[in-house]
PDB file of C-alpha atoms and ligand atoms in Angstrom:
ATOM      1  CA  MET A   1     100.039 111.470 123.219  1.00 96.00           C
ATOM      2  CA  LYS A   2     101.532 112.682 119.933  1.00 96.00           C
ATOM      3  CA  LYS A   3     101.463 116.113 118.365  1.00 95.00           C
ATOM      4  CA  GLN A   4     100.727 116.082 114.634  1.00 95.00           C
ATOM      5  CA  LEU A   5     103.133 118.020 112.430  1.00 91.00           C
ATOM      6  CA  GLY A   6     101.250 117.711 109.147  1.00 93.00           C
ATOM      7  CA  PRO A   7     102.736 116.335 105.916  1.00 91.00           C
ATOM      8  CA  SER A   8     106.310 117.136 106.986  1.00 90.00           C
ATOM      9  CA  ASP A   9     109.547 116.350 105.127  1.00 89.00           C
ATOM     10  CA  ALA A  10     111.480 116.548 108.406  1.00 88.00           C
ATOM     11  CA  ILE A  11     113.207 113.193 108.493  1.00 91.00           C
ATOM     12  CA  PHE A  12     116.605 113.152 110.121  1.00 92.00           C
ATOM     13  CA  PRO A  13     119.472 112.797 109.812  1.00 93.00           C
ATOM     14  CA  VAL A  14     120.050 113.162 106.075  1.00 96.00           C
ATOM     15  CA  PRO A  15     123.339 113.587 104.259  1.00 96.00           C
ATOM     16  CA  ALA A  16     124.614 116.961 103.174  1.00 97.00           C
ATOM     17  CA  ALA A  17     126.205 115.804  99.940  1.00 98.00           C
ATOM     18  CA  LEU A  18     128.053 117.716  97.266  1.00 98.00           C
ATOM     19  CA  ILE A  19     126.925 116.838  93.770  1.00 98.00           C
ATOM     20  CA  VAL A  20     129.296 117.732  90.958  1.00 98.00           C
ATOM     21  CA  CYS A  21     127.810 118.253  87.513  1.00 98.00           C
ATOM     22  CA  GLY A  22     129.116 119.517  84.205  1.00 97.00           C
ATOM     23  CA  THR A  23     132.469 118.681  82.650  1.00 93.00           C
ATOM     24  CA  ASN A  24     135.984 119.482  83.880  1.00 88.00           C
ATOM     25  CA  GLU A  25     135.744 122.829  82.045  1.00 89.00           C
ATOM     26  CA  ASN A  26     132.418 124.003  83.537  1.00 92.00           C
ATOM     27  CA  ALA A  27     132.137 121.786  86.631  1.00 97.00           C
ATOM     28  CA  ASN A  28     129.713 123.034  89.261  1.00 98.00           C
ATOM     29  CA  ILE A  29     128.954 121.922  92.821  1.00 98.00           C
ATOM     30  CA  ILE A  30     125.480 121.873  94.403  1.00 98.00           C
ATOM     31  CA  THR A  31     124.752 120.937  98.011  1.00 98.00           C
ATOM     32  CA  LEU A  32     121.852 118.506  98.345  1.00 98.00           C
ATOM     33  CA  ALA A  33     120.164 117.061 101.405  1.00 98.00           C
ATOM     34  CA  TRP A  34     117.550 115.083  99.457  1.00 98.00           C
ATOM     35  CA  VAL A  35     119.886 112.223  98.637  1.00 98.00           C
ATOM     36  CA  GLY A  36     119.457 108.508  99.314  1.00 97.00           C
ATOM     37  CA  ILE A  37     120.120 105.026  98.033  1.00 98.00           C
ATOM     38  CA  ALA A  38     117.157 103.803  95.985  1.00 98.00           C
ATOM     39  CA  SER A  39     118.311 100.299  95.017  1.00 98.00           C
ATOM     40  CA  SER A  40     121.189  97.923  95.713  1.00 98.00           C
ATOM     41  CA  THR A  41     120.812  95.957  92.475  1.00 98.00           C
ATOM     42  CA  PRO A  42     121.471  97.819  90.289  1.00 98.00           C
ATOM     43  CA  PRO A  43     123.216 100.156  92.751  1.00 98.00           C
ATOM     44  CA  THR A  44     121.224 103.365  92.375  1.00 98.00           C
ATOM     45  CA  ILE A  45     121.089 106.683  94.192  1.00 98.00           C
ATOM     46  CA  GLY A  46     118.202 109.165  94.123  1.00 98.00           C
ATOM     47  CA  ILE A  47     118.711 112.928  94.309  1.00 98.00           C
ATOM     48  CA  SER A  48     116.021 115.609  94.300  1.00 98.00           C
ATOM     49  CA  VAL A  49     116.843 118.871  92.597  1.00 98.00           C
ATOM     50  CA  ARG A  50     114.548 121.899  92.493  1.00 98.00           C
ATOM     51  CA  GLN A  51     113.565 122.648  88.904  1.00 98.00           C
ATOM     52  CA  SER A  52     114.986 126.186  89.088  1.00 98.00           C
ATOM     53  CA  ARG A  53     118.553 125.078  89.959  1.00 98.00           C
ATOM     54  CA  TYR A  54     121.342 125.918  87.529  1.00 98.00           C
ATOM     55  CA  SER A  55     122.822 122.479  88.261  1.00 98.00           C
ATOM     56  CA  LEU A  56     119.786 120.669  86.834  1.00 98.00           C
ATOM     57  CA  GLY A  57     120.653 121.715  83.250  1.00 98.00           C
ATOM     58  CA  LEU A  58     124.258 120.597  83.754  1.00 98.00           C
ATOM     59  CA  ILE A  59     123.138 117.166  85.004  1.00 98.00           C
ATOM     60  CA  ARG A  60     120.786 116.819  82.044  1.00 98.00           C
ATOM     61  CA  ASN A  61     123.475 117.890  79.545  1.00 97.00           C
ATOM     62  CA  THR A  62     125.911 115.101  80.407  1.00 97.00           C
ATOM     63  CA  GLY A  63     123.454 112.619  81.978  1.00 98.00           C
ATOM     64  CA  GLU A  64     126.093 112.130  84.666  1.00 98.00           C
ATOM     65  CA  PHE A  65     126.991 113.412  88.146  1.00 98.00           C
ATOM     66  CA  SER A  66     129.241 112.577  91.060  1.00 98.00           C
ATOM     67  CA  VAL A  67     128.065 112.481  94.673  1.00 98.00           C
ATOM     68  CA  ASN A  68     130.706 113.517  97.179  1.00 98.00           C
ATOM     69  CA  PHE A  69     130.263 112.908 100.900  1.00 98.00           C
ATOM     70  CA  PRO A  70     132.063 115.491 103.030  1.00 98.00           C
ATOM     71  CA  GLY A  71     133.670 115.057 106.401  1.00 98.00           C
ATOM     72  CA  ALA A  72     132.256 117.141 109.257  1.00 97.00           C
ATOM     73  CA  SER A  73     135.207 119.561 109.247  1.00 97.00           C
ATOM     74  CA  ILE A  74     134.268 121.128 105.888  1.00 98.00           C
ATOM     75  CA  PHE A  75     130.670 122.042 106.743  1.00 98.00           C
ATOM     76  CA  LYS A  76     131.237 125.732 105.946  1.00 98.00           C
ATOM     77  CA  GLU A  77     132.333 124.929 102.388  1.00 98.00           C
ATOM     78  CA  VAL A  78     129.323 122.595 102.073  1.00 98.00           C
ATOM     79  CA  ASP A  79     127.015 125.375 103.164  1.00 98.00           C
ATOM     80  CA  TYR A  80     128.678 127.839 100.779  1.00 98.00           C
ATOM     81  CA  CYS A  81     127.916 125.535  97.837  1.00 98.00           C
ATOM     82  CA  GLY A  82     124.273 125.551  98.970  1.00 98.00           C
ATOM     83  CA  ILE A  83     123.905 129.342  99.184  1.00 98.00           C
ATOM     84  CA  THR A  84     125.772 130.329  96.022  1.00 98.00           C
ATOM     85  CA  THR A  85     124.848 129.729  92.413  1.00 98.00           C
ATOM     86  CA  GLY A  86     127.193 128.395  89.794  1.00 98.00           C
ATOM     87  CA  ARG A  87     125.490 130.779  87.361  1.00 97.00           C
ATOM     88  CA  ARG A  88     127.747 133.518  88.750  1.00 97.00           C
ATOM     89  CA  ARG A  89     130.531 131.860  90.751  1.00 98.00           C
ATOM     90  CA  ASN A  90     133.072 129.087  90.307  1.00 98.00           C
ATOM     91  CA  LYS A  91     132.507 127.134  93.532  1.00 98.00           C
ATOM     92  CA  PHE A  92     135.663 125.044  93.091  1.00 98.00           C
ATOM     93  CA  LYS A  93     137.756 128.246  93.098  1.00 98.00           C
ATOM     94  CA  ASP A  94     135.772 129.892  95.918  1.00 98.00           C
ATOM     95  CA  THR A  95     136.033 126.910  98.287  1.00 98.00           C
ATOM     96  CA  GLY A  96     139.508 125.739  97.285  1.00 98.00           C
ATOM     97  CA  PHE A  97     138.098 122.270  96.487  1.00 98.00           C
ATOM     98  CA  THR A  98     140.210 120.248  94.042  1.00 98.00           C
ATOM     99  CA  PRO A  99     138.472 118.565  91.080  1.00 98.00           C
ATOM    100  CA  MET A 100     139.822 115.049  90.453  1.00 98.00           C
ATOM    101  CA  ALA A 101     139.123 113.160  87.233  1.00 97.00           C
ATOM    102  CA  SER A 102     136.440 110.504  87.633  1.00 98.00           C
ATOM    103  CA  ARG A 103     137.020 107.010  86.214  1.00 98.00           C
ATOM    104  CA  LYS A 104     133.732 106.455  84.348  1.00 98.00           C
ATOM    105  CA  ILE A 105     131.986 109.823  83.989  1.00 98.00           C
ATOM    106  CA  LYS A 106     132.778 113.343  82.777  1.00 97.00           C
ATOM    107  CA  PRO A 107     131.999 115.346  85.959  1.00 98.00           C
ATOM    108  CA  PRO A 108     134.952 115.260  88.366  1.00 98.00           C
ATOM    109  CA  ILE A 109     134.885 114.149  92.016  1.00 98.00           C
ATOM    110  CA  ILE A 110     136.004 116.370  94.916  1.00 98.00           C
ATOM    111  CA  LYS A 111     139.374 115.396  96.391  1.00 98.00           C
ATOM    112  CA  GLU A 112     138.608 116.913  99.808  1.00 98.00           C
ATOM    113  CA  CYS A 113     135.515 114.679 100.266  1.00 98.00           C
ATOM    114  CA  PRO A 114     136.562 111.285 101.674  1.00 98.00           C
ATOM    115  CA  TYR A 115     133.893 109.231  99.883  1.00 98.00           C
ATOM    116  CA  ASN A 116     132.724 109.727  96.294  1.00 98.00           C
ATOM    117  CA  ILE A 117     130.505 107.921  93.834  1.00 98.00           C
ATOM    118  CA  GLU A 118     130.108 108.190  90.076  1.00 98.00           C
ATOM    119  CA  CYS A 119     126.613 107.959  88.572  1.00 98.00           C
ATOM    120  CA  ARG A 120     124.781 107.976  85.270  1.00 98.00           C
ATOM    121  CA  VAL A 121     121.184 109.166  85.127  1.00 98.00           C
ATOM    122  CA  SER A 122     118.827 106.240  84.641  1.00 98.00           C
ATOM    123  CA  GLN A 123     115.449 107.912  85.285  1.00 98.00           C
ATOM    124  CA  GLU A 124     113.850 111.260  86.038  1.00 98.00           C
ATOM    125  CA  ILE A 125     110.595 111.774  87.908  1.00 98.00           C
ATOM    126  CA  ILE A 126     108.974 115.206  88.073  1.00 98.00           C
ATOM    127  CA  LEU A 127     107.573 115.848  91.553  1.00 97.00           C
ATOM    128  CA  GLY A 128     106.044 119.335  91.693  1.00 97.00           C
ATOM    129  CA  ASP A 129     108.865 121.841  92.152  1.00 97.00           C
ATOM    130  CA  TYR A 130     111.467 119.073  92.203  1.00 98.00           C
ATOM    131  CA  VAL A 131     112.949 116.557  89.798  1.00 98.00           C
ATOM    132  CA  HIS A 132     113.879 113.260  91.392  1.00 98.00           C
ATOM    133  CA  ILE A 133     116.841 111.888  89.480  1.00 98.00           C
ATOM    134  CA  LEU A 134     117.894 108.286  89.768  1.00 98.00           C
ATOM    135  CA  GLY A 135     121.532 107.658  89.011  1.00 98.00           C
ATOM    136  CA  GLU A 136     123.063 104.239  88.588  1.00 98.00           C
ATOM    137  CA  ILE A 137     126.352 103.972  90.463  1.00 98.00           C
ATOM    138  CA  PHE A 138     129.284 102.879  88.314  1.00 98.00           C
ATOM    139  CA  GLU A 139     132.231 103.559  90.611  1.00 98.00           C
ATOM    140  CA  SER A 140     133.012 104.607  94.176  1.00 98.00           C
ATOM    141  CA  HIS A 141     136.148 105.966  95.834  1.00 98.00           C
ATOM    142  CA  VAL A 142     137.370 106.277  99.401  1.00 97.00           C
ATOM    143  CA  ASP A 143     140.469 108.063 100.718  1.00 98.00           C
ATOM    144  CA  GLU A 144     143.279 105.556 101.068  1.00 97.00           C
ATOM    145  CA  ASP A 145     143.986 106.588 104.671  1.00 97.00           C
ATOM    146  CA  LYS A 146     140.373 105.699 105.628  1.00 96.00           C
ATOM    147  CA  VAL A 147     140.643 102.141 104.272  1.00 96.00           C
ATOM    148  CA  ASP A 148     140.302  99.395 106.916  1.00 95.00           C
ATOM    149  CA  THR A 149     139.941  95.886 105.499  1.00 95.00           C
ATOM    150  CA  SER A 150     138.879  94.530 108.910  1.00 95.00           C
ATOM    151  CA  LYS A 151     135.600  96.477 108.552  1.00 93.00           C
ATOM    152  CA  ARG A 152     132.685  95.098 106.553  1.00 92.00           C
ATOM    153  CA  ALA A 153     132.496  98.285 104.457  1.00 92.00           C
ATOM    154  CA  GLY A 154     136.215  98.207 103.713  1.00 93.00           C
ATOM    155  CA  PHE A 155     136.728 101.581 105.382  1.00 94.00           C
ATOM    156  CA  ASP A 156     136.449 103.123 108.832  1.00 94.00           C
ATOM    157  CA  VAL A 157     133.462 105.445 109.109  1.00 93.00           C
ATOM    158  CA  LEU A 158     134.954 107.130 112.202  1.00 92.00           C
ATOM    159  CA  LYS A 159     137.956 108.186 110.127  1.00 94.00           C
ATOM    160  CA  ILE A 160     135.575 109.617 107.542  1.00 95.00           C
ATOM    161  CA  ASN A 161     133.639 111.440 110.294  1.00 96.00           C
ATOM    162  CA  PRO A 162     130.746 112.105 107.902  1.00 96.00           C
ATOM    163  CA  LEU A 163     128.772 115.313 107.973  1.00 98.00           C
ATOM    164  CA  VAL A 164     125.050 114.856 108.595  1.00 97.00           C
ATOM    165  CA  TYR A 165     122.227 117.360 108.414  1.00 97.00           C
ATOM    166  CA  PHE A 166     118.972 117.944 110.268  1.00 96.00           C
ATOM    167  CA  ALA A 167     117.181 119.790 107.486  1.00 95.00           C
ATOM    168  CA  GLU A 168     114.135 121.072 109.361  1.00 93.00           C
ATOM    169  CA  ALA A 169     116.337 122.733 112.003  1.00 94.00           C
ATOM    170  CA  ARG A 170     118.972 123.686 109.404  1.00 96.00           C
ATOM    171  CA  GLU A 171     121.649 122.157 111.663  1.00 97.00           C
ATOM    172  CA  TYR A 172     124.881 120.403 110.672  1.00 98.00           C
ATOM    173  CA  TRP A 173     125.954 117.523 112.907  1.00 97.00           C
ATOM    174  CA  SER A 174     128.632 114.877 113.094  1.00 96.00           C
ATOM    175  CA  VAL A 175     127.769 111.254 113.914  1.00 93.00           C
ATOM    176  CA  GLY A 176     127.913 109.908 117.476  1.00 90.00           C
ATOM    177  CA  GLU A 177     128.970 106.508 118.788  1.00 92.00           C
ATOM    178  CA  LYS A 178     128.435 103.109 117.184  1.00 91.00           C
ATOM    179  CA  LEU A 179     125.598 101.273 118.951  1.00 93.00           C
ATOM    180  CA  GLY A 180     125.692  97.837 117.343  1.00 94.00           C
ATOM    181  CA  TYR A 181     125.480  96.013 114.038  1.00 94.00           C
ATOM    182  CA  GLY A 182     122.727  95.922 111.425  1.00 94.00           C
ATOM    183  CA  PHE A 183     121.034  92.591 110.660  1.00 94.00           C
ATOM    184  CA  ASN A 184     122.332  91.511 114.085  1.00 96.00           C
ATOM    185  CA  ALA A 185     121.239  93.792 116.953  1.00 95.00           C
ATOM    186  CA  GLY A 186     117.624  92.605 116.555  1.00 94.00           C
ATOM    187  CA  LYS A 187     118.655  89.010 117.218  1.00 94.00           C
ATOM    188  CA  ASP A 188     118.551  89.673 120.988  1.00 91.00           C
ATOM    189  CA  ILE A 189     114.808  90.245 120.694  1.00 93.00           C
ATOM    190  CA  LYS A 190     114.448  87.249 118.391  1.00 91.00           C
ATOM    191  CA  LYS A 191     116.051  85.035 121.053  1.00 91.00           C
ATOM    192  CA  LYS A 192     113.592  86.259 123.709  1.00 92.00           C
ATOM    193  CA  ILE A 193     110.555  85.401 121.579  1.00 91.00           C
ATOM    194  CA  LYS A 194     109.404  81.922 122.563  1.00 71.00           C
ATOM    195  CA  LYS A 195     108.851  79.615 119.655  1.00 68.00           C
ATOM    196  CA  PRO A 196     105.211  78.422 119.493  1.00 65.00           C
TER     197      PRO A 196
HETATM  198  C1  FMN B   1     122.290 121.989 103.493  1.00 57.00           C
HETATM  199  C2  FMN B   1     121.626 122.303 102.176  1.00 57.00           C
HETATM  200  C3  FMN B   1     120.866 121.334 101.553  1.00 57.00           C
HETATM  201  C4  FMN B   1     120.247 121.589 100.327  1.00 57.00           C
HETATM  202  N1  FMN B   1     119.511 120.603  99.735  1.00 57.00           N
HETATM  203  C5  FMN B   1     118.936 120.830  98.520  1.00 57.00           C
HETATM  204  C6  FMN B   1     118.213 119.794  97.869  1.00 57.00           C
HETATM  205  O1  FMN B   1     118.092 118.666  98.356  1.00 57.00           O
HETATM  206  N2  FMN B   1     117.676 120.070  96.649  1.00 57.00           N
HETATM  207  C7  FMN B   1     117.821 121.298  96.033  1.00 57.00           C
HETATM  208  O2  FMN B   1     117.328 121.502  94.921  1.00 57.00           O
HETATM  209  N3  FMN B   1     118.507 122.300  96.651  1.00 57.00           N
HETATM  210  C8  FMN B   1     119.078 122.099  97.863  1.00 57.00           C
HETATM  211  N4  FMN B   1     119.795 123.095  98.475  1.00 57.00           N
HETATM  212  C9  FMN B   1     119.915 124.411  97.825  1.00 57.00           C
HETATM  213  C10 FMN B   1     120.972 124.450  96.706  1.00 57.00           C
HETATM  214  O3  FMN B   1     122.180 123.842  97.118  1.00 57.00           O
HETATM  215  C11 FMN B   1     121.264 125.934  96.349  1.00 57.00           C
HETATM  216  O4  FMN B   1     120.088 126.537  95.842  1.00 57.00           O
HETATM  217  C12 FMN B   1     122.431 126.129  95.400  1.00 57.00           C
HETATM  218  O5  FMN B   1     122.886 127.439  95.521  1.00 57.00           O
HETATM  219  C13 FMN B   1     122.083 125.826  93.944  1.00 57.00           C
HETATM  220  O6  FMN B   1     123.280 125.879  93.190  1.00 57.00           O
HETATM  221  P1  FMN B   1     123.295 126.108  91.589  1.00 57.00           P
HETATM  222  O7  FMN B   1     122.539 127.397  91.326  1.00 57.00           O
HETATM  223  O8  FMN B   1     124.775 126.265  91.284  1.00 57.00           O
HETATM  224  O9  FMN B   1     122.674 124.932  90.957  1.00 57.00           O
HETATM  225  C14 FMN B   1     120.411 122.857  99.712  1.00 57.00           C
HETATM  226  C15 FMN B   1     121.187 123.839 100.351  1.00 57.00           C
HETATM  227  C16 FMN B   1     121.791 123.567 101.577  1.00 57.00           C
HETATM  228  C17 FMN B   1     122.614 124.637 102.258  1.00 57.00           C
END
């Protein structure tokens, strides 16, 4: 038996990412959970921003934003950026986060986040109260001490210890153990299926 939950948005886990918008002079940080890769070619990320957010105007002004993926240890700063508006506060100053110049876009990246990407807006879709913004990815950065060339990704995700979020429960989590490899673990089942 299953219990129906209605048209729920409770998928989990999702990232709790820090989006930086604006220029070095007026840079602002907004915490977003509605963040996900939308295409590999061209590399594109989708973010959903409520129409009332101060950050939306800043993203539209430059047509650019950075997405910064925090480690689990800075979840309080991440939450702060999601309960405070840049209309009244400088969230870089309040959290102690350090803005670092991006390579390809005007908004800076956050030094204290181990993984960062630089994007330019390619499309906007209005979805009720939200605007879904697609950003093409032009550059990505990882902390040098997390680099591991023996890994397929080029870095060690355990060293990053990424923060994840269970939005419906409003809970921050860290990731657990590695279970296996994508495009590979399913081969065990494939082997068991008898060829006709
Ligand atoms: C964990 C978390 C996730 C959030 N996810 C989103 C989101 O996906 N979209 C959104 O518009 N707001 C989201 N928010 C709320 C904004 O971060 C919050 O309203 C913020 O204060 C807006 O900042 P601004 O006024 O400087 O733009 C989230 C907040 C938290 C704490």
